Structures are given as C-alpha cells and as structure tokens.
Amino acid sequence: MHITPETLFETRRHFLKLGAGALVSSTAISQLLAELPQDMSLSYTPDINLQKLSSNTFEQITNYVNFYEFSTDKTAPVKLSQKMKTTPWSVGLSGEINKKQTLEVDELIAKFGLEERIYRFRCVEGWSMVVPWIGFPLYKLLDYLEPNSKAKYVKFTTKHDPSIFPDQAKGIFSSINYPYVEGLRMDEARHPLTFIAVGMYGKRLLPQNGAPIRLVVPWKYGFKSIKSLDKIELVESEPLNTWQEQNPKEYGFYANVNPAVDHPRWTQAKERLLGKLTKQDTLPFNGYEKEVASLYAGMDLRKFF
Ligand code: MTE
C-alpha cells in the first residue's frame, strides 16, 4: 500500500493538534492513526491484459450490483452501503490448517502484495462485465496457512452483522438465509486464476462491491464470488453454498459458466455486457476454458452444475 502526500499531510495535521513538541503516548498515537482518513489508493502490479479485454467503466461496475445483505435491488445497495465501516476489518482463518489465526485486511495486503487482474465477470442472471480487480491469488494465502491432509474444500463466509446489513436485520423475513456462504474444491481454490480482491481501478473496493475483501472466481457464475469476507475455513466436506441451499434445482455447488446448460428459467447461451444494447455469446468457462477445463475432466457438467 502506498502513502500519498495527502495522507502524510493529514498525519502531520493530526499530530500537530496535540501541540508541537508534546510527549505523545503510544496509545494516543494509535488512536490518532485510527482516526486518519483511510488512504483509498493502492499500489499494485498492472495486468498485462493478454486477452486485450476492455474494462467496463468504474461507474458501471459500482452502480449495478447484487448484494442481498443490503437489498435485492440492483441499485439500492449503492446508497444503503455508503455508511458501512470497512476498517478495521479482520478475516478469521481456521479449520484444517496449521496456522489458525485472524488477520487484518492490511496485514494480508502487506504479506501477499497486490496485482491487477482484468477479468470477465458473468452473473447467472445473464448480464456480464469486465472488471480490473486488484488483490492477490488465493493460493498465496492457502500456502501460507499450511493446510493439512484433511483440507479438501475451502468454505467462505460473509460477515453477519445486522447493524451493517439491513436485510440480515429482518430475521425470518430476510430474502435469503444468512450468513452468505460459498465454497470451492481445493484444486479450484488453488488455481492461479482464483483471486482475493481488495480493490479495483486502483482504489479500495467500494462497499457495494463487497468491501473490504471478496472472492473472485472468473470462470464461475458471479454468485460464487462472495463479498465482504468474514471467515475462510479449510474443511473436509463440500460446503452447502447459499444459492444451492435456497434453490437446489436451479443452483449447484460448481456453477461453472456454461452456455450449453440453460438455467431452468432462461437461456445461458447469451449475455448482456453492461453498457451494451445487444447480447453477446457466452463463452464456455467464461472464456477461461483453456486454463480450467482440466479441473473437471471426466465430470458430467450437466449433473455437477
Ligand atoms: N456476496 C454476498 N455476500 N451477497 C450477495 O448478495 N451476490 C453475488 C456475489 N456475491 C452476493 C455476493 C452475486 S449473485 C453476484 S452476480 C456478484 O456478487 C455481484 O458482484 P458485484 O455486485 O460486485 O457485481
């Protein structure tokens, strides 16, 4: 993470509030640092963009979202999420690993560094976009945690906090069961394309896109890319993911983008790229077939949808 001249200026201003030359206790210093306006910009290695994808605009990506914890509407979460406090934010790392611990988002960034990944993103509903994510590949974190031989799947959980998320506060009247859960098989989780995002377009994620930290699995339908992570657990058996639990006839565990297998209520052969009026063909594995098809060799992808 880099420090901008503005941040340094703000830091000095905060310290000056105490009076020049005053002796400052270390608790007072951490309190002052915590009050600092968060530096939203991130430093990262740019993607070489081999596939020459052209990204959707920041406005498009941040104004058309799915975030049920706020609302089932596509635009309402934008307003409803603006007061969400995303610092400090820690992620619990547990289960079948040697190094169980809790880490702050900034500690994760410091440990694993940041790079850009310009990825296609295809929602199961039939819309798509291209996003210049910033983050680190999940395998770096998994390697660091030292999984044991019982670790067969990774289970991801979104934060449960009704004081942040109005739909969670509705209890039995919530739109879906919370907390939102997702899962990946270990080889999927360790695939170099599987990404933990903390930003996009050079800045930290905005709340509506799953701040401060989310999963991105570009060859799977967007619902696998779980937002605002609270926990990552390594587990022995396949986790029951939220949408499969909600409606097992329509949503499975794998959710690989597949134009040949329609959703029971609509075709998956085409998609509408945000900002475009006409539809385009959906690609097998969302355009990442070469990289990931071998993960599913011998599996009937109609059955494991
Ligand atoms: N994660 C949580 N916690 N809650 C959600 O409602 N929606 C999913 C996924 N992750 C969702 C979530 C769906 S259906 C999609 S398509 C993507 O987030 C949307 O990501 P975006 O809003 O950043 O485009």
CSV table of C-alpha atoms and ligand atoms in Angstrom, one decimal:
chain,number,residue,atom,x,y,z
A,1,MET,CA,0.0,0.0,0.0
A,2,HIS,CA,1.4,3.4,-0.8
A,3,ILE,CA,1.1,6.6,1.2
A,4,THR,CA,0.0,9.6,-0.7
A,5,PRO,CA,1.3,13.1,0.0
A,6,GLU,CA,-2.3,13.9,1.2
A,7,THR,CA,-2.1,11.2,3.8
A,8,LEU,CA,1.2,12.4,5.1
A,9,PHE,CA,-0.2,15.9,5.3
A,10,GLU,CA,-3.3,14.7,7.2
A,11,THR,CA,-1.0,12.7,9.5
A,12,ARG,CA,1.1,15.8,10.3
A,13,ARG,CA,-2.1,17.8,10.9
A,14,HIS,CA,-3.4,15.2,13.3
A,15,PHE,CA,-0.2,15.2,15.3
A,16,LEU,CA,0.0,19.0,15.4
A,17,LYS,CA,-3.3,19.0,17.1
A,18,LEU,CA,-1.5,17.7,20.2
A,19,GLY,CA,0.8,20.7,20.2
A,20,ALA,CA,4.3,20.9,18.8
A,21,GLY,CA,6.9,19.0,20.9
A,22,ALA,CA,4.4,17.4,23.2
A,23,LEU,CA,5.2,14.0,24.5
A,24,VAL,CA,2.7,11.6,23.0
A,25,SER,CA,1.9,8.2,24.5
A,26,SER,CA,1.8,5.2,22.1
A,27,THR,CA,-1.9,4.6,22.8
A,28,ALA,CA,-2.6,8.2,21.8
A,29,ILE,CA,-0.6,7.6,18.6
A,30,SER,CA,-2.5,4.5,17.6
A,31,GLN,CA,-5.8,6.3,18.4
A,32,LEU,CA,-4.8,9.2,16.1
A,33,LEU,CA,-3.7,6.8,13.4
A,34,ALA,CA,-7.1,5.0,13.6
A,35,GLU,CA,-8.9,8.4,13.2
A,36,LEU,CA,-7.0,9.2,10.0
A,37,PRO,CA,-9.0,9.3,6.8
A,38,GLN,CA,-8.3,5.9,5.1
A,39,ASP,CA,-6.0,6.1,2.1
A,40,MET,CA,-8.2,4.6,-0.6
A,41,SER,CA,-5.5,4.2,-3.3
A,42,LEU,CA,-3.5,1.0,-3.7
A,43,SER,CA,-0.2,0.3,-5.3
A,44,TYR,CA,-0.1,-2.8,-7.4
A,45,THR,CA,1.5,-4.5,-10.4
A,46,PRO,CA,-0.6,-3.8,-13.5
A,47,ASP,CA,-2.1,-6.7,-15.6
A,48,ILE,CA,-0.5,-7.2,-19.0
A,49,ASN,CA,-4.0,-8.0,-20.3
A,50,LEU,CA,-3.1,-10.7,-22.7
A,51,GLN,CA,-6.7,-11.2,-23.8
A,52,LYS,CA,-7.0,-7.5,-24.6
A,53,LEU,CA,-10.2,-7.1,-22.6
A,54,SER,CA,-11.7,-3.7,-22.3
A,55,SER,CA,-13.0,-2.9,-18.8
A,56,ASN,CA,-16.4,-1.6,-18.0
A,57,THR,CA,-16.3,1.9,-16.5
A,58,PHE,CA,-16.0,2.4,-12.8
A,59,GLU,CA,-19.5,4.0,-12.9
A,60,GLN,CA,-21.0,0.9,-14.5
A,61,ILE,CA,-19.3,-1.6,-12.1
A,62,THR,CA,-20.1,0.4,-9.0
A,63,ASN,CA,-23.8,1.2,-9.8
A,64,TYR,CA,-25.2,-2.1,-10.9
A,65,VAL,CA,-24.7,-4.7,-8.2
A,66,ASN,CA,-26.0,-7.8,-6.4
A,67,PHE,CA,-25.7,-7.5,-2.6
A,68,TYR,CA,-28.7,-9.1,-0.9
A,69,GLU,CA,-27.5,-8.2,2.6
A,70,PHE,CA,-28.4,-4.6,1.6
A,71,SER,CA,-31.3,-5.2,-0.9
A,72,THR,CA,-32.3,-7.5,-3.7
A,73,ASP,CA,-32.4,-4.4,-6.0
A,74,LYS,CA,-29.5,-3.7,-8.4
A,75,THR,CA,-29.0,0.0,-7.4
A,76,ALA,CA,-30.4,0.3,-3.8
A,77,PRO,CA,-27.2,-1.2,-2.2
A,78,VAL,CA,-25.2,1.7,-3.6
A,79,LYS,CA,-26.9,4.2,-1.3
A,80,LEU,CA,-27.6,1.7,1.5
A,81,SER,CA,-24.0,0.7,1.9
A,82,GLN,CA,-22.2,4.0,2.0
A,83,LYS,CA,-22.0,4.2,5.8
A,84,MET,CA,-20.6,0.6,6.1
A,85,LYS,CA,-17.4,0.8,8.2
A,86,THR,CA,-14.8,-1.4,6.5
A,87,THR,CA,-11.8,-0.5,8.7
A,88,PRO,CA,-10.7,-2.1,10.9
A,89,TRP,CA,-11.8,-5.5,9.3
A,90,SER,CA,-10.3,-8.8,10.0
A,91,VAL,CA,-10.7,-12.2,8.5
A,92,GLY,CA,-10.8,-15.4,10.5
A,93,LEU,CA,-8.6,-18.2,9.1
A,94,SER,CA,-9.4,-21.6,10.5
A,95,GLY,CA,-10.2,-25.3,10.0
A,96,GLU,CA,-7.8,-27.9,8.7
A,97,ILE,CA,-4.6,-25.7,8.7
A,98,ASN,CA,-1.5,-25.5,10.9
A,99,LYS,CA,-1.6,-21.7,11.2
A,100,LYS,CA,-5.0,-20.7,12.5
A,101,GLN,CA,-5.3,-17.0,13.0
A,102,THR,CA,-7.1,-13.8,12.4
A,103,LEU,CA,-5.6,-11.2,10.1
A,104,GLU,CA,-6.5,-7.6,9.3
A,105,VAL,CA,-7.0,-6.8,5.6
A,106,ASP,CA,-4.0,-4.5,5.6
A,107,GLU,CA,-1.9,-7.4,7.1
A,108,LEU,CA,-3.0,-9.6,4.2
A,109,ILE,CA,-2.1,-6.9,1.7
A,110,ALA,CA,1.3,-6.5,3.3
A,111,LYS,CA,2.0,-10.2,3.3
A,112,PHE,CA,0.9,-11.1,-0.2
A,113,GLY,CA,1.3,-7.9,-2.2
A,114,LEU,CA,-1.1,-6.6,-4.8
A,115,GLU,CA,-1.6,-7.2,-8.5
A,116,GLU,CA,-4.2,-6.3,-11.1
A,117,ARG,CA,-6.4,-8.9,-12.8
A,118,ILE,CA,-8.6,-7.8,-15.6
A,119,TYR,CA,-11.3,-10.5,-15.7
A,120,ARG,CA,-14.6,-11.2,-17.3
A,121,PHE,CA,-17.5,-11.5,-14.8
A,122,ARG,CA,-20.7,-13.3,-15.7
A,123,CYS,CA,-23.7,-13.2,-13.5
A,124,VAL,CA,-26.0,-16.3,-13.6
A,125,GLU,CA,-28.9,-13.8,-14.3
A,126,GLY,CA,-27.5,-13.2,-17.8
A,127,TRP,CA,-25.5,-9.9,-17.5
A,128,SER,CA,-21.8,-9.5,-17.6
A,129,MET,CA,-18.9,-7.0,-17.2
A,130,VAL,CA,-15.1,-6.8,-17.3
A,131,VAL,CA,-13.5,-5.7,-14.1
A,132,PRO,CA,-9.9,-4.6,-13.4
A,133,TRP,CA,-9.7,-6.2,-9.9
A,134,ILE,CA,-6.8,-5.6,-7.5
A,135,GLY,CA,-5.8,-8.2,-5.0
A,136,PHE,CA,-3.8,-11.4,-4.7
A,137,PRO,CA,-4.2,-15.0,-5.8
A,138,LEU,CA,-5.9,-17.1,-3.1
A,139,TYR,CA,-3.2,-19.8,-3.4
A,140,LYS,CA,-0.7,-17.5,-1.7
A,141,LEU,CA,-2.9,-17.3,1.4
A,142,LEU,CA,-3.6,-21.0,1.3
A,143,ASP,CA,0.1,-21.9,1.1
A,144,TYR,CA,0.9,-19.6,4.0
A,145,LEU,CA,-1.8,-21.2,6.2
A,146,GLU,CA,-0.3,-24.7,5.7
A,147,PRO,CA,-3.4,-26.9,5.0
A,148,ASN,CA,-3.3,-30.4,6.5
A,149,SER,CA,-4.3,-33.6,4.6
A,150,LYS,CA,-7.9,-33.3,5.7
A,151,ALA,CA,-8.3,-29.9,3.9
A,152,LYS,CA,-10.4,-30.9,0.8
A,153,TYR,CA,-12.6,-27.7,0.3
A,154,VAL,CA,-12.5,-24.0,1.2
A,155,LYS,CA,-15.5,-22.5,2.8
A,156,PHE,CA,-16.1,-18.7,2.7
A,157,THR,CA,-18.5,-16.8,4.8
A,158,THR,CA,-19.7,-13.2,4.6
A,159,LYS,CA,-19.9,-11.1,7.8
A,160,HIS,CA,-23.1,-11.5,9.8
A,161,ASP,CA,-23.9,-8.1,11.3
A,162,PRO,CA,-27.4,-6.8,11.2
A,163,SER,CA,-26.2,-3.4,12.3
A,164,ILE,CA,-24.4,-3.2,8.9
A,165,PHE,CA,-26.7,-5.2,6.7
A,166,PRO,CA,-30.4,-4.2,6.8
A,167,ASP,CA,-31.6,-7.5,5.1
A,168,GLN,CA,-30.0,-9.5,7.9
A,169,ALA,CA,-31.9,-7.5,10.4
A,170,LYS,CA,-35.2,-8.7,9.0
A,171,GLY,CA,-34.7,-12.1,10.7
A,172,ILE,CA,-37.2,-14.7,9.3
A,173,PHE,CA,-38.3,-12.1,6.8
A,174,SER,CA,-34.8,-11.8,5.2
A,175,SER,CA,-34.7,-12.5,1.4
A,176,ILE,CA,-32.2,-15.4,1.9
A,177,ASN,CA,-30.6,-17.3,4.8
A,178,TYR,CA,-27.6,-15.5,6.2
A,179,PRO,CA,-24.7,-15.5,6.5
A,180,TYR,CA,-23.9,-15.9,2.8
A,181,VAL,CA,-21.7,-19.0,2.3
A,182,GLU,CA,-19.7,-20.2,-0.7
A,183,GLY,CA,-17.2,-23.0,-1.3
A,184,LEU,CA,-14.6,-24.2,-3.7
A,185,ARG,CA,-12.9,-27.6,-4.1
A,186,MET,CA,-9.2,-27.3,-3.0
A,187,ASP,CA,-7.9,-27.6,-6.6
A,188,GLU,CA,-10.3,-24.8,-7.7
A,189,ALA,CA,-9.2,-22.7,-4.8
A,190,ARG,CA,-5.6,-23.2,-5.5
A,191,HIS,CA,-6.0,-22.4,-9.2
A,192,PRO,CA,-3.8,-19.4,-10.2
A,193,LEU,CA,-6.9,-17.5,-11.6
A,194,THR,CA,-8.8,-17.7,-8.2
A,195,PHE,CA,-8.4,-14.3,-6.7
A,196,ILE,CA,-9.0,-12.4,-3.5
A,197,ALA,CA,-9.9,-8.8,-4.4
A,198,VAL,CA,-9.5,-5.7,-2.2
A,199,GLY,CA,-9.8,-3.1,-4.9
A,200,MET,CA,-10.5,-2.1,-8.5
A,201,TYR,CA,-9.5,0.8,-10.7
A,202,GLY,CA,-6.5,1.5,-8.4
A,203,LYS,CA,-8.7,2.1,-5.3
A,204,ARG,CA,-10.0,0.0,-2.5
A,205,LEU,CA,-13.4,-1.7,-3.2
A,206,LEU,CA,-16.4,0.4,-2.6
A,207,PRO,CA,-18.9,-1.1,-0.1
A,208,GLN,CA,-21.4,-2.1,-2.7
A,209,ASN,CA,-18.8,-4.3,-4.5
A,210,GLY,CA,-18.0,-6.3,-1.4
A,211,ALA,CA,-15.6,-4.1,0.6
A,212,PRO,CA,-13.1,-4.5,2.0
A,213,ILE,CA,-12.3,-8.1,0.8
A,214,ARG,CA,-14.0,-10.6,-1.5
A,215,LEU,CA,-13.5,-13.6,-3.6
A,216,VAL,CA,-13.4,-13.5,-7.4
A,217,VAL,CA,-13.6,-16.8,-9.5
A,218,PRO,CA,-13.8,-15.7,-13.1
A,219,TRP,CA,-14.9,-18.9,-14.7
A,220,LYS,CA,-17.9,-19.4,-12.4
A,221,TYR,CA,-21.2,-17.6,-12.2
A,222,GLY,CA,-20.9,-14.4,-10.2
A,223,PHE,CA,-22.7,-15.8,-7.1
A,224,LYS,CA,-19.6,-17.8,-6.3
A,225,SER,CA,-17.7,-14.5,-5.9
A,226,ILE,CA,-18.7,-13.9,-2.3
A,227,LYS,CA,-18.4,-10.4,-0.8
A,228,SER,CA,-17.2,-8.8,2.4
A,229,LEU,CA,-15.5,-11.9,3.8
A,230,ASP,CA,-15.5,-12.7,7.5
A,231,LYS,CA,-14.2,-16.2,7.5
A,232,ILE,CA,-12.1,-18.6,5.4
A,233,GLU,CA,-12.2,-22.1,6.6
A,234,LEU,CA,-10.5,-25.2,5.2
A,235,VAL,CA,-12.9,-28.1,5.6
A,236,GLU,CA,-13.2,-31.9,4.9
A,237,SER,CA,-16.5,-32.0,3.1
A,238,GLU,CA,-18.3,-29.9,0.4
A,239,PRO,CA,-19.8,-26.8,2.0
A,240,LEU,CA,-23.5,-26.1,1.3
A,241,ASN,CA,-23.4,-22.8,-0.5
A,242,THR,CA,-26.1,-20.2,-0.1
A,243,TRP,CA,-27.8,-20.4,-3.5
A,244,GLN,CA,-27.8,-24.2,-3.6
A,245,GLU,CA,-29.4,-24.1,-0.1
A,246,GLN,CA,-32.0,-21.6,-1.4
A,247,ASN,CA,-32.9,-23.4,-4.6
A,248,PRO,CA,-31.1,-26.7,-5.3
A,249,LYS,CA,-33.0,-27.3,-8.5
A,250,GLU,CA,-31.6,-24.1,-10.0
A,251,TYR,CA,-28.2,-23.6,-8.4
A,252,GLY,CA,-25.5,-26.1,-7.6
A,253,PHE,CA,-22.1,-26.2,-6.0
A,254,TYR,CA,-19.9,-25.9,-9.1
A,255,ALA,CA,-21.7,-23.1,-11.1
A,256,ASN,CA,-19.2,-23.1,-13.9
A,257,VAL,CA,-20.2,-20.7,-16.7
A,258,ASN,CA,-21.7,-23.0,-19.3
A,259,PRO,CA,-23.6,-21.7,-22.4
A,260,ALA,CA,-24.7,-25.3,-23.2
A,261,VAL,CA,-26.6,-25.8,-19.9
A,262,ASP,CA,-29.6,-23.4,-19.5
A,263,HIS,CA,-30.9,-22.2,-16.3
A,264,PRO,CA,-34.4,-23.8,-15.8
A,265,ARG,CA,-36.0,-20.4,-16.4
A,266,TRP,CA,-33.7,-18.8,-19.0
A,267,THR,CA,-31.0,-19.4,-21.6
A,268,GLN,CA,-27.4,-19.2,-20.6
A,269,ALA,CA,-26.2,-19.1,-24.3
A,270,LYS,CA,-26.0,-15.3,-24.4
A,271,GLU,CA,-25.3,-12.4,-22.0
A,272,ARG,CA,-25.7,-8.6,-21.9
A,273,LEU,CA,-22.4,-6.8,-21.3
A,274,LEU,CA,-23.2,-3.8,-19.1
A,275,GLY,CA,-23.4,-0.7,-21.3
A,276,LYS,CA,-24.3,-2.7,-24.5
A,277,LEU,CA,-27.7,-2.9,-26.0
A,278,THR,CA,-27.2,-6.1,-27.9
A,279,LYS,CA,-26.3,-9.5,-26.4
A,280,GLN,CA,-23.1,-11.4,-27.0
A,281,ASP,CA,-22.3,-15.1,-26.9
A,282,THR,CA,-21.4,-16.6,-23.5
A,283,LEU,CA,-18.1,-18.5,-23.6
A,284,PRO,CA,-17.6,-21.9,-22.0
A,285,PHE,CA,-16.0,-21.3,-18.6
A,286,ASN,CA,-16.5,-17.6,-19.3
A,287,GLY,CA,-13.5,-17.6,-21.7
A,288,TYR,CA,-11.1,-19.4,-19.3
A,289,GLU,CA,-11.7,-22.9,-20.8
A,290,LYS,CA,-8.0,-23.4,-21.7
A,291,GLU,CA,-6.9,-22.7,-18.2
A,292,VAL,CA,-9.6,-24.6,-16.2
A,293,ALA,CA,-11.3,-27.3,-18.2
A,294,SER,CA,-8.9,-29.9,-17.0
A,295,LEU,CA,-10.1,-29.4,-13.4
A,296,TYR,CA,-13.4,-31.1,-14.5
A,297,ALA,CA,-12.1,-33.9,-16.8
A,298,GLY,CA,-14.4,-36.9,-16.6
A,299,MET,CA,-17.2,-35.0,-14.8
A,300,ASP,CA,-20.7,-34.7,-16.2
A,301,LEU,CA,-21.1,-30.9,-16.1
A,302,ARG,CA,-24.9,-31.2,-16.6
A,303,LYS,CA,-25.1,-33.1,-13.3
A,304,PHE,CA,-22.5,-31.1,-11.5
A,305,PHE,CA,-24.0,-27.7,-12.5
B,1,MTE,N1,-21.9,-12.0,-1.8
B,1,MTE,C1,-22.8,-11.6,-0.8
B,1,MTE,N2,-22.3,-11.7,0.4
B,1,MTE,N3,-24.1,-11.3,-1.0
B,1,MTE,C2,-24.6,-11.3,-2.3
B,1,MTE,O1,-25.8,-10.9,-2.4
B,1,MTE,N4,-24.2,-11.6,-4.7
B,1,MTE,C3,-23.5,-12.5,-5.6
B,1,MTE,C4,-22.0,-12.2,-5.5
B,1,MTE,N5,-21.5,-12.2,-4.1
B,1,MTE,C5,-23.8,-11.6,-3.4
B,1,MTE,C6,-22.4,-11.9,-3.1
B,1,MTE,C7,-23.9,-12.3,-7.0
B,1,MTE,S1,-25.4,-13.0,-7.4
B,1,MTE,C8,-23.1,-11.6,-7.9
B,1,MTE,S2,-23.6,-11.6,-9.5
B,1,MTE,C9,-21.9,-10.9,-7.5
B,1,MTE,O2,-21.7,-10.9,-6.1
B,1,MTE,C10,-22.1,-9.4,-7.9
B,1,MTE,O3,-20.9,-8.7,-7.7
B,1,MTE,P1,-20.9,-7.1,-8.0
B,1,MTE,O4,-22.1,-6.6,-7.3
B,1,MTE,O5,-19.7,-6.6,-7.5
B,1,MTE,O6,-21.1,-7.0,-9.5
